[in-house]
XYZ file of C-alpha atoms in Angstrom:
699
model
C 0.501 0.189 0.082
C 1.412 3.647 -1.207
C 2.295 5.394 1.833
C 0.157 9.129 1.517
C 1.218 12.092 0.124
C -0.785 14.139 2.572
C -1.489 13.475 6.314
C -5.376 14.298 6.933
C -5.829 17.209 8.699
C -7.014 17.695 11.510
C -8.634 21.305 11.793
C -10.942 22.664 13.850
C -13.920 24.116 11.888
C -14.226 27.631 11.722
C -10.877 28.202 13.784
C -8.019 29.003 12.026
C -4.883 26.902 13.128
C -2.135 28.141 14.440
C 1.218 29.412 12.724
C 3.908 26.413 11.828
C 7.031 26.916 14.264
C 8.543 25.428 11.289
C 8.511 29.001 9.110
C 10.326 30.290 12.468
C 12.751 27.908 12.534
C 16.109 27.428 10.273
C 19.899 26.143 10.738
C 23.125 27.794 9.564
C 24.448 24.437 8.548
C 26.269 24.150 5.937
C 25.738 20.645 4.097
C 27.154 18.743 0.993
C 26.018 15.628 -0.333
C 22.754 14.645 1.268
C 19.651 12.547 -0.487
C 16.581 13.944 -0.020
C 14.551 11.537 1.892
C 11.130 11.447 -0.915
C 7.555 10.730 0.101
C 5.406 9.910 -2.608
C 6.454 9.435 -6.630
C 9.770 11.197 -8.146
C 8.863 11.943 -12.066
C 11.269 10.471 -13.714
C 11.712 13.357 -16.411
C 12.732 15.777 -14.020
C 16.105 17.590 -14.620
C 18.662 20.351 -13.660
C 19.104 22.168 -10.281
C 16.943 24.375 -8.257
C 18.665 27.509 -6.283
C 16.722 28.443 -2.891
C 17.606 31.253 -0.751
C 16.769 32.583 1.929
C 18.016 34.911 5.017
C 19.298 32.314 8.054
C 19.787 34.776 11.089
C 23.229 36.650 11.754
C 26.892 35.795 12.538
C 25.460 36.087 16.348
C 22.348 34.102 16.221
C 23.087 30.322 15.851
C 19.510 30.330 13.964
C 16.677 32.133 12.287
C 15.652 34.466 13.651
C 17.506 36.870 15.500
C 16.597 37.008 19.461
C 16.266 40.019 19.311
C 12.866 39.779 17.037
C 14.391 41.065 13.979
C 12.255 40.845 10.826
C 12.528 36.988 9.507
C 13.255 38.710 6.120
C 16.691 39.862 7.569
C 19.838 37.747 8.220
C 22.663 36.301 5.766
C 21.894 34.488 2.604
C 22.302 30.977 2.568
C 21.898 28.529 -0.773
C 20.339 25.251 -0.867
C 20.990 23.690 -4.586
C 18.539 20.314 -4.965
C 20.326 18.785 -7.889
C 17.959 16.737 -9.795
C 21.123 15.111 -12.270
C 20.636 11.087 -11.047
C 17.723 9.362 -12.163
C 15.481 8.410 -8.985
C 17.686 10.854 -6.827
C 17.617 14.693 -5.222
C 20.833 15.628 -4.043
C 20.875 18.751 -1.848
C 24.183 21.050 -1.084
C 24.021 24.324 0.841
C 26.416 27.364 1.677
C 25.751 30.420 3.017
C 26.896 33.902 0.979
C 29.990 35.084 2.399
C 30.942 38.294 1.100
C 33.660 40.521 1.734
C 31.067 42.369 5.166
C 30.454 38.673 6.343
C 33.589 38.218 7.660
C 33.825 41.704 8.892
C 30.910 40.740 10.657
C 31.526 37.805 11.638
C 35.128 39.095 12.925
C 33.917 41.844 14.945
C 31.279 39.435 17.303
C 31.042 40.516 21.045
C 33.719 38.921 22.884
C 35.886 39.328 19.782
C 38.759 41.676 19.727
C 37.364 43.876 17.534
C 33.832 43.442 19.222
C 34.088 47.980 18.930
C 33.135 47.651 15.459
C 30.504 45.115 15.930
C 27.094 44.826 14.317
C 23.434 44.944 15.060
C 20.278 44.220 13.370
C 18.228 47.081 12.930
C 15.020 46.179 11.146
C 15.883 44.599 7.658
C 19.553 45.934 7.789
C 22.722 45.003 9.523
C 25.275 47.698 10.112
C 28.095 48.522 12.269
C 28.228 52.610 13.060
C 32.240 52.378 12.876
C 31.810 50.163 9.163
C 29.118 50.529 7.415
C 26.698 48.404 6.014
C 25.819 44.107 5.432
C 24.825 43.428 1.837
C 23.465 40.269 3.196
C 22.862 38.672 -0.342
C 19.277 36.554 0.956
C 16.704 37.584 -1.685
C 16.738 36.745 -5.413
C 19.045 35.360 -8.006
C 19.347 35.965 -11.761
C 20.417 33.638 -14.387
C 22.629 34.626 -16.973
C 24.387 33.741 -20.227
C 26.465 36.496 -22.051
C 26.672 35.668 -26.229
C 30.444 34.815 -24.658
C 30.208 32.490 -22.274
C 30.594 28.773 -22.256
C 28.472 28.050 -19.012
C 25.309 29.782 -17.837
C 26.253 32.081 -14.709
C 24.118 32.884 -11.989
C 24.176 35.930 -9.715
C 22.439 36.444 -6.004
C 20.910 39.660 -4.906
C 19.497 42.061 -2.280
C 17.695 45.421 -2.544
C 20.604 47.143 -0.318
C 24.244 45.949 -2.199
C 25.281 44.816 -5.421
C 25.056 41.960 -6.756
C 27.146 38.712 -6.808
C 28.642 36.256 -9.015
C 28.645 32.846 -7.477
C 29.813 29.829 -9.197
C 27.395 27.341 -9.253
C 29.119 24.135 -7.971
C 30.417 25.509 -5.135
C 28.384 27.572 -3.999
C 31.043 30.351 -3.278
C 30.739 33.711 -4.190
C 32.913 34.847 -6.780
C 32.525 38.921 -7.679
C 30.741 42.102 -6.847
C 29.127 43.315 -10.230
C 30.552 46.373 -10.878
C 33.699 48.091 -8.204
C 33.037 50.170 -5.124
C 33.271 53.499 -7.333
C 31.731 52.573 -10.043
C 28.467 53.104 -7.411
C 26.848 56.008 -5.631
C 26.533 54.912 -1.917
C 23.273 56.941 -0.386
C 25.658 58.739 2.052
C 28.829 60.598 1.526
C 30.688 59.323 5.201
C 33.302 57.515 4.022
C 32.144 53.971 5.681
C 34.726 50.649 4.593
C 31.418 49.213 3.784
C 29.178 51.983 2.221
C 25.627 51.662 1.341
C 24.060 51.144 -1.600
C 20.706 50.507 -2.883
C 19.803 48.793 -6.043
C 17.330 46.115 -6.889
C 16.818 42.282 -6.081
C 15.211 41.452 -9.207
C 18.168 42.673 -12.713
C 17.438 41.404 -15.744
C 18.559 39.926 -18.608
C 17.880 40.288 -21.982
C 19.835 36.550 -23.791
C 18.374 37.941 -27.181
C 20.666 41.009 -27.300
C 23.281 40.360 -24.665
C 22.633 43.026 -22.272
C 21.679 42.988 -18.486
C 20.457 46.181 -16.400
C 19.825 46.894 -12.808
C 19.521 50.078 -10.838
C 21.347 52.507 -8.398
C 19.727 54.586 -6.347
C 19.414 57.212 -3.362
C 16.639 59.388 -1.511
C 17.220 61.929 0.372
C 15.990 60.299 3.937
C 18.697 58.030 3.345
C 21.836 60.789 4.066
C 20.074 61.359 7.435
C 22.534 57.610 8.510
C 24.623 60.899 8.234
C 22.807 61.912 11.917
C 22.152 58.582 12.262
C 24.187 58.149 16.540
C 20.969 58.896 18.063
C 19.962 55.463 17.459
C 22.138 53.264 19.024
C 22.183 55.822 21.728
C 18.330 55.425 21.743
C 19.711 51.819 23.443
C 21.462 53.074 26.339
C 18.858 56.154 26.752
C 19.482 57.987 30.703
C 17.260 57.232 32.666
C 15.253 60.524 33.115
C 14.755 61.128 29.354
C 13.485 57.075 29.470
C 11.152 57.682 32.011
C 9.720 60.652 30.074
C 8.898 59.426 27.299
C 7.898 56.503 28.804
C 5.063 59.217 30.875
C 4.518 60.339 27.332
C 3.813 57.407 25.796
C 1.056 56.457 28.886
C -0.261 60.157 28.605
C -0.582 59.637 24.344
C -2.188 55.652 24.872
C -4.793 57.147 27.313
C -6.095 59.917 25.433
C -9.265 59.711 23.392
C -7.078 61.361 20.631
C -4.535 58.832 20.224
C -6.098 57.664 16.204
C -5.908 61.694 15.158
C -2.741 62.310 16.515
C -1.385 59.846 15.296
C -2.648 60.706 11.928
C -1.323 64.506 11.692
C 1.666 63.580 13.148
C 2.237 61.002 9.610
C 1.022 63.939 7.999
C 2.977 66.899 9.106
C 6.563 64.436 9.322
C 7.405 64.448 6.005
C 7.613 68.144 5.873
C 9.238 68.071 10.103
C 12.084 65.957 7.518
C 12.209 68.016 4.461
C 12.769 71.147 6.753
C 15.495 68.872 8.858
C 17.628 68.215 5.965
C 17.649 71.976 3.842
C 18.454 72.685 7.660
C 21.771 70.304 7.810
C 22.609 71.442 4.088
C 22.974 74.753 5.406
C 24.710 74.185 8.318
C 26.639 71.144 6.613
C 28.231 69.458 4.284
C 26.021 67.116 3.971
C 23.675 66.923 0.499
C 20.058 65.524 0.918
C 19.747 64.481 -3.402
C 17.493 62.361 -4.778
C 18.686 60.109 -7.825
C 18.674 56.893 -9.555
C 20.874 55.858 -11.502
C 20.023 52.499 -15.293
C 23.013 50.670 -15.481
C 24.159 48.363 -18.196
C 26.316 45.595 -18.313
C 27.657 43.258 -20.947
C 29.493 40.639 -18.683
C 32.765 41.805 -19.067
C 33.240 45.318 -18.801
C 33.471 48.544 -16.994
C 28.984 49.056 -15.488
C 27.487 51.628 -18.111
C 24.621 54.506 -16.502
C 22.784 56.732 -16.749
C 21.056 58.721 -15.327
C 16.980 59.181 -14.936
C 15.245 62.156 -15.622
C 11.817 63.327 -15.974
C 10.868 64.815 -19.597
C 10.872 67.916 -16.953
C 14.534 67.828 -16.399
C 13.631 66.825 -13.270
C 15.538 63.907 -11.409
C 13.111 61.115 -10.643
C 12.890 60.462 -6.932
C 12.082 57.057 -5.504
C 9.626 57.163 -2.664
C 10.000 53.246 -1.396
C 12.367 50.673 -3.344
C 12.772 49.472 -7.058
C 12.556 46.105 -5.438
C 12.188 44.814 -9.410
C 12.234 46.406 -13.102
C 11.715 44.801 -15.978
C 12.907 44.186 -19.546
C 11.120 44.803 -23.013
C 12.705 44.589 -27.224
C 12.383 47.958 -26.567
C 11.387 48.854 -23.161
C 13.217 48.946 -19.566
C 10.662 49.384 -17.134
C 11.192 50.521 -13.046
C 8.766 50.109 -10.420
C 8.574 51.943 -7.595
C 7.421 49.025 -5.286
C 5.642 48.668 -1.653
C 8.393 47.756 0.324
C 9.264 49.989 2.131
C 12.635 51.058 3.860
C 12.730 53.941 6.634
C 14.530 55.368 10.512
C 11.570 53.685 11.915
C 12.802 50.312 10.675
C 16.253 51.177 12.004
C 15.410 51.698 15.396
C 15.989 48.212 16.623
C 14.429 47.708 20.219
C 14.963 51.563 21.716
C 13.391 51.304 24.686
C 14.537 47.999 26.348
C 11.998 48.322 29.061
C 9.146 50.016 27.655
C 6.922 48.205 25.822
C 4.093 51.459 25.142
C 7.447 53.657 24.572
C 8.588 51.451 21.602
C 5.017 51.000 20.135
C 4.367 54.395 20.311
C 7.955 55.245 18.388
C 6.952 52.846 15.706
C 3.470 54.566 15.932
C 5.180 57.365 15.206
C 7.516 57.208 12.656
C 5.258 54.165 10.542
C 4.070 55.123 6.818
C 1.920 52.923 4.976
C 3.219 51.992 1.610
C 1.689 54.077 -1.355
C -1.471 53.234 -2.784
C -0.343 53.628 -6.318
C 2.337 51.919 -8.639
C 4.656 54.601 -9.766
C 6.070 53.524 -13.129
C 9.192 55.224 -14.851
C 9.457 53.496 -18.770
C 12.941 54.524 -20.439
C 13.510 53.708 -24.319
C 16.326 51.417 -24.930
C 17.250 53.151 -27.707
C 17.734 56.771 -25.748
C 21.049 54.457 -23.752
C 23.452 55.302 -26.448
C 26.704 55.644 -24.564
C 26.561 56.304 -21.023
C 29.144 57.398 -18.458
C 31.735 54.615 -17.293
C 31.713 56.075 -13.696
C 35.047 54.066 -13.108
C 36.477 55.856 -15.630
C 35.198 58.610 -13.543
C 33.490 60.664 -16.903
C 30.526 62.868 -16.721
C 27.086 61.666 -15.950
C 24.692 61.342 -18.824
C 20.899 62.226 -18.195
C 17.681 60.238 -20.430
C 14.300 60.757 -19.926
C 11.991 58.307 -18.007
C 8.078 58.409 -18.724
C 6.414 58.729 -15.182
C 2.899 57.138 -14.721
C 0.587 55.925 -12.141
C -1.091 52.585 -11.964
C -3.726 52.630 -9.020
C -3.066 49.650 -6.288
C 0.245 48.889 -4.804
C 2.857 45.908 -5.891
C 6.299 44.906 -4.736
C 6.397 42.293 -8.342
C 5.638 42.709 -11.805
C 6.851 40.862 -15.032
C 6.229 42.113 -18.611
C 6.292 40.692 -22.107
C 9.199 40.648 -23.922
C 7.301 41.562 -27.389
C 6.412 45.615 -27.329
C 4.533 45.528 -30.884
C 3.578 49.063 -31.615
C 5.372 50.641 -28.884
C 2.525 48.588 -26.046
C 3.797 47.532 -23.700
C 2.451 44.932 -21.500
C 3.088 44.624 -17.878
C 1.059 41.711 -15.134
C 1.499 42.917 -11.710
C 0.188 40.980 -7.891
C -0.969 43.863 -6.293
C -0.164 43.430 -2.478
C -3.229 45.690 -1.462
C -2.841 47.380 2.172
C -0.479 44.739 2.649
C 3.051 45.314 3.809
C 5.583 43.125 3.400
C 8.433 45.157 5.817
C 6.452 44.780 8.357
C 6.913 42.317 10.613
C 5.803 41.409 14.991
C 7.551 42.520 18.022
C 6.720 42.027 20.973
C 5.378 44.376 22.366
C 2.393 44.037 19.529
C -1.084 42.807 20.870
C -4.243 40.941 18.981
C -7.154 43.029 16.771
C -9.043 41.075 18.271
C -8.005 41.350 21.978
C -5.377 44.433 22.875
C -4.785 42.417 26.171
C -3.242 39.316 24.110
C 0.109 40.248 23.574
C 1.530 38.228 19.683
C 3.291 34.580 20.567
C 6.609 35.030 21.490
C 7.315 32.251 19.074
C 6.109 34.454 15.951
C 8.293 37.797 16.348
C 10.144 38.548 12.955
C 7.308 37.296 11.110
C 4.897 39.119 8.471
C 2.151 40.599 10.029
C -1.630 39.458 7.968
C -2.595 41.272 4.975
C -5.933 43.773 5.138
C -7.399 43.292 2.302
C -7.343 41.258 -0.392
C -5.221 41.103 -3.513
C -5.851 41.534 -7.203
C -4.006 40.291 -9.994
C -3.635 42.874 -12.608
C -2.530 42.966 -16.350
C -2.212 46.319 -18.218
C -0.991 47.461 -22.012
C 0.582 50.990 -21.975
C 2.273 52.799 -24.624
C 5.436 53.198 -24.143
C 5.891 56.435 -25.613
C 2.968 58.460 -24.437
C 2.600 56.647 -21.179
C -1.238 56.128 -21.766
C -2.721 52.748 -20.068
C -4.678 51.904 -23.042
C -5.662 48.591 -21.065
C -6.235 47.351 -17.673
C -7.592 44.631 -16.848
C -8.465 42.966 -12.863
C -9.220 40.168 -10.988
C -9.265 38.695 -7.434
C -10.247 35.225 -6.118
C -12.267 34.487 -2.962
C -9.826 31.832 -2.080
C -6.585 31.854 -3.984
C -5.786 35.437 -3.791
C -5.017 36.786 -0.113
C -1.219 37.564 -0.503
C 0.399 37.256 -3.614
C 3.921 37.398 -3.202
C 5.784 35.093 -4.691
C 5.541 34.301 -8.724
C 6.661 31.350 -11.200
C 6.642 31.038 -15.055
C 8.636 29.032 -18.352
C 11.793 30.882 -19.107
C 14.788 29.650 -19.719
C 17.970 30.978 -20.794
C 18.325 28.910 -23.848
C 15.059 30.529 -25.040
C 14.874 33.403 -27.366
C 12.077 35.898 -24.951
C 10.224 36.191 -27.616
C 6.577 35.114 -26.772
C 4.359 36.819 -24.766
C 3.334 35.569 -21.001
C 0.938 33.075 -21.201
C 0.743 31.463 -17.989
C 2.398 32.690 -14.723
C 1.748 30.328 -11.124
C 1.309 32.287 -8.275
C 1.530 31.294 -4.460
C -1.295 33.095 -1.978
C -0.306 33.524 1.953
C -3.703 33.087 3.039
C -5.300 34.732 6.402
C -4.150 34.177 9.472
C -5.630 34.863 13.082
C -2.693 35.144 15.028
C -0.558 37.560 12.611
C -3.650 40.031 12.167
C -2.669 43.292 15.172
C -4.010 45.759 16.273
C -1.172 47.584 14.801
C -1.998 46.198 10.904
C -5.867 46.775 11.624
C -4.954 50.169 12.605
C -2.522 51.150 10.054
C -4.504 50.528 6.724
C -8.280 51.868 8.016
C -8.439 54.710 5.419
C -7.226 52.312 3.039
C -8.834 53.903 -0.216
C -9.072 51.282 -2.470
C -10.652 48.521 -0.179
C -12.290 45.510 -0.989
C -13.162 43.982 1.537
C -14.590 45.836 4.843
C -12.280 45.771 8.198
C -15.181 44.011 9.666
C -15.406 40.962 7.549
C -11.833 40.813 7.449
C -11.679 39.713 10.989
C -14.169 37.036 10.342
C -12.285 35.755 7.564
C -9.129 35.642 9.224
C -10.652 34.072 12.662
C -11.690 31.041 10.123
C -8.596 31.383 8.422
C -8.181 30.907 4.669
C -5.696 28.478 3.624
C -2.445 29.227 1.518
C -2.780 28.838 -2.382
C -0.447 27.730 -5.388
C -2.448 28.919 -9.058
C -1.996 29.368 -12.626
C -3.006 32.304 -13.836
C -3.885 32.563 -17.730
C -2.566 36.179 -18.540
C -2.967 35.295 -22.739
C -4.065 38.064 -24.090
C -5.990 36.383 -26.482
C -8.283 34.840 -23.498
C -9.647 36.883 -20.082
C -7.365 37.179 -17.303
C -8.479 34.255 -15.120
C -7.197 31.471 -13.396
C -6.663 28.339 -15.391
C -6.031 25.715 -12.305
C -5.171 25.944 -8.181
C -4.098 23.957 -5.081
C -5.639 25.144 -1.957
C -2.919 23.926 0.983
C -3.967 21.635 3.482
C -5.414 24.006 6.856
C -2.302 25.156 8.995
C 0.496 24.685 5.919
C 2.206 28.257 4.385
C 4.170 27.926 0.686
C 6.128 29.414 -0.199
C 9.232 30.310 -3.224
C 7.910 28.843 -5.969
C 9.754 27.807 -9.536
C 8.925 25.934 -12.739
C 11.595 23.147 -14.340
C 10.454 22.738 -17.562
C 10.089 18.636 -17.750
C 13.140 16.757 -20.129
C 12.483 17.090 -23.588
C 9.795 19.780 -22.956
C 7.440 20.416 -25.813
C 6.960 24.124 -26.740
C 4.179 24.753 -23.478
C 4.687 27.594 -20.458
C 2.603 24.525 -18.642
C 4.666 21.646 -19.739
C 7.354 21.068 -16.589
C 6.904 20.880 -12.647
C 6.459 23.531 -10.092
C 8.431 22.938 -7.435
C 7.922 25.241 -3.630
C 9.095 24.707 -0.423
C 6.492 24.115 2.447
C 6.094 24.531 5.854
C 4.629 21.524 7.860
C 2.921 21.649 11.480
C 5.808 19.100 11.460
C 8.412 20.412 9.556
C 9.900 22.361 6.171
C 9.582 20.628 3.334
C 9.702 20.766 -0.438
C 6.556 20.265 -2.453
C 6.483 19.036 -6.600
C 4.272 19.603 -8.569
C 2.784 18.864 -11.918
C 2.247 22.693 -13.698
C -0.512 21.291 -15.652
C -1.724 19.914 -13.154
C -2.264 21.552 -9.393
C -5.220 21.000 -8.683
C -4.360 17.039 -7.872
C -1.798 17.742 -5.441
C 2.084 17.097 -4.798
C 3.771 14.400 -6.917
C 6.168 14.226 -4.136
C 7.862 15.959 -1.138
C 11.293 15.810 -0.306
C 12.770 16.353 2.958
C 15.519 16.046 4.886
C 16.658 15.894 9.294
C 19.563 18.402 8.742
C 17.384 20.725 6.169
C 15.797 23.268 8.047
C 14.536 26.860 7.439
C 12.840 29.672 7.361
C 10.812 32.376 5.158
C 12.832 31.425 1.826
C 11.900 34.397 -0.887
C 13.099 33.598 -4.227
C 14.499 31.053 -6.561
C 16.337 29.874 -9.812
C 16.618 27.306 -12.343
C 19.443 26.011 -14.155
C 19.540 23.333 -16.238
C 22.946 22.461 -16.242
C 26.134 23.970 -13.664
C 29.936 23.618 -13.624
C 32.993 25.563 -12.469
C 32.791 29.208 -13.018
C 35.273 29.922 -16.213
C 34.207 33.704 -16.658
C 37.101 35.838 -16.449
C 35.683 38.431 -14.898
C 36.392 39.710 -11.565
C 36.371 42.518 -8.928
C 39.833 42.114 -6.347
C 38.324 42.577 -3.337
C 41.924 44.213 -1.949
C 42.043 46.056 -5.229
C 37.753 46.734 -4.537
C 37.985 48.072 -1.059
C 41.997 49.494 -0.277
C 40.573 53.496 -0.920
C 37.920 53.021 1.670
C 39.989 51.163 3.666
C 42.942 53.647 3.901
C 40.454 56.672 5.458
C 40.049 54.361 8.177
C 41.367 54.073 11.423
C 45.544 51.571 11.847
C 42.768 48.915 13.803
C 40.225 48.324 10.960
C 42.490 48.793 8.013
C 44.399 46.184 10.390
C 40.509 44.293 10.673
C 40.537 43.624 6.974
C 43.521 42.921 5.849
C 43.438 39.786 9.380
C 40.281 39.250 8.685
C 38.979 39.998 5.192
C 40.786 40.046 2.734
C 42.312 36.100 3.971
C 39.283 34.754 2.537
C 39.701 35.927 -1.381
C 43.765 36.013 -1.855
C 45.751 32.476 -2.914
C 47.248 31.633 0.902
C 51.229 31.426 0.476
C 52.675 28.628 1.168
C 56.789 28.280 1.832
C 58.950 25.609 -0.446
C 59.844 23.180 1.351
């Protein structure tokens, strides 16, 4: 008798099950030659290698999440590679991503020789007041293969750092893309590890053999130059701390608290703008917005253009550029619904006062913009750009700005753009701030006397409205939205975040997208806090009333995997779906084409991570029959991962042969020589040796 693929569900009718413990539990083991345990029937036409990346805590944490309640989205990246190149077996290899800043972090741990330079978690970021910012490389991948490459190459990425290339066989980092001198820091302070904002989703065009990414800065980011106050908050004088506690108690006791917070939110940006202008007049600090579009050919220096609007004013990013897209004739950028701000840098500011910490978050947190601002750049305008490595003069190029109602963090575009018409596919994560997380002082939206379970600190909040799936046709020249279609589904579209589709480097991207696979988060009572319930009180695009959100979350809505038919010849619709058992969470979907697959966007498998009440697993679905459920489930006692993010698939892996390389010592020497002798020694003894060959004495 065959072992059943799915366990019987022990769910209480009308009662939302708890969030699975497995999503909050990860280890930092680097594993090799692991043979996965298989439950069910492993298809015999699987092929290639799947890469998954996830944050796994810091060098101080041991495992994820960190004990300080930091967001699960923060932490060193761990790469998991699943190998399907042996018939009837699935291999596993894992490696931590270790750029130079990793070794600086490791060398400054508490109790070490350089402990006074230690890094600390601040929201999703991690930085040292003396050394700068970590590039945690924990978010996504980009497969690339330029015309002269013998093998497929792979980049690992992060929203706040340069992308790095890894060796697909060893999983070790090899080189950043672009030297430090080719990227503009968000601050003029001379950190040896400068903060850089980029995109977690650069794009590669195999037809023209070009890669695009971005480098941008927000004027508010330069407030990092006054950031010592953030560290000081951890050790406030008792009198100041008591004053803040009294203020928090007073405001919480007043009936006008919500009106006060709303008014403060309205004027805080104006206060911030005034503060920046004052600092400009009294210091040498400049507060400027900038966005560079970067092009790379795989072997030479980066080429970039400064983006301006038609009136020659700079493009300004309010949130992040989490994703960009490329079509035959255009590059598309989006100001995405993933916020970073001063508030996220305040980590446990007043350790002894929950009320004060809650007050600080309420005062400084802004909900995401409810609209998506899109910028369109003609590729024909990208003639000869600036080579920052050669200190050339900046070259400007015009970006056309359009606004799409509803926020989004992820979108895709069809490569063809007939008659200059761009087709954009978006998942609108309505009233959902994925950059926020549960804190130990959060309380339930159902009862303010009930705190969130301590084990869930660091987990994401619930969404506060149903997500919508959108398809838009945009005139690339005028910016006019020619066509828009939106759908939602009461079962499937709750917190629709990550996607998968048939996309291989061996195929030219000449066809429009006709099927995209998406996952939904579902609704969880434990993750519906008073904070997020109030944050989206006045959400302007609400479909589901707040009272109904409370009712739905109390009962719970399971996570889903679904296929969205996006063909222009058909109406936007869900063509296939699978609803997971209650108490399960799905993440990180990846499409794998079958061996000898036909030319079809569904001829393959969907591989995803699943968090069950018993542990973290890998599930494999037939992409043409999701409803049937998983064909098999993979696990291993040594494999424990928490919230995984994006993925990639390569048909083959091989030792890296590309010649492009930025030597670490050369990359950092000018920044390091401006530091104290002790910091210079830190780099000499604790960082550089990991990237330079060991000299051997003759026998």
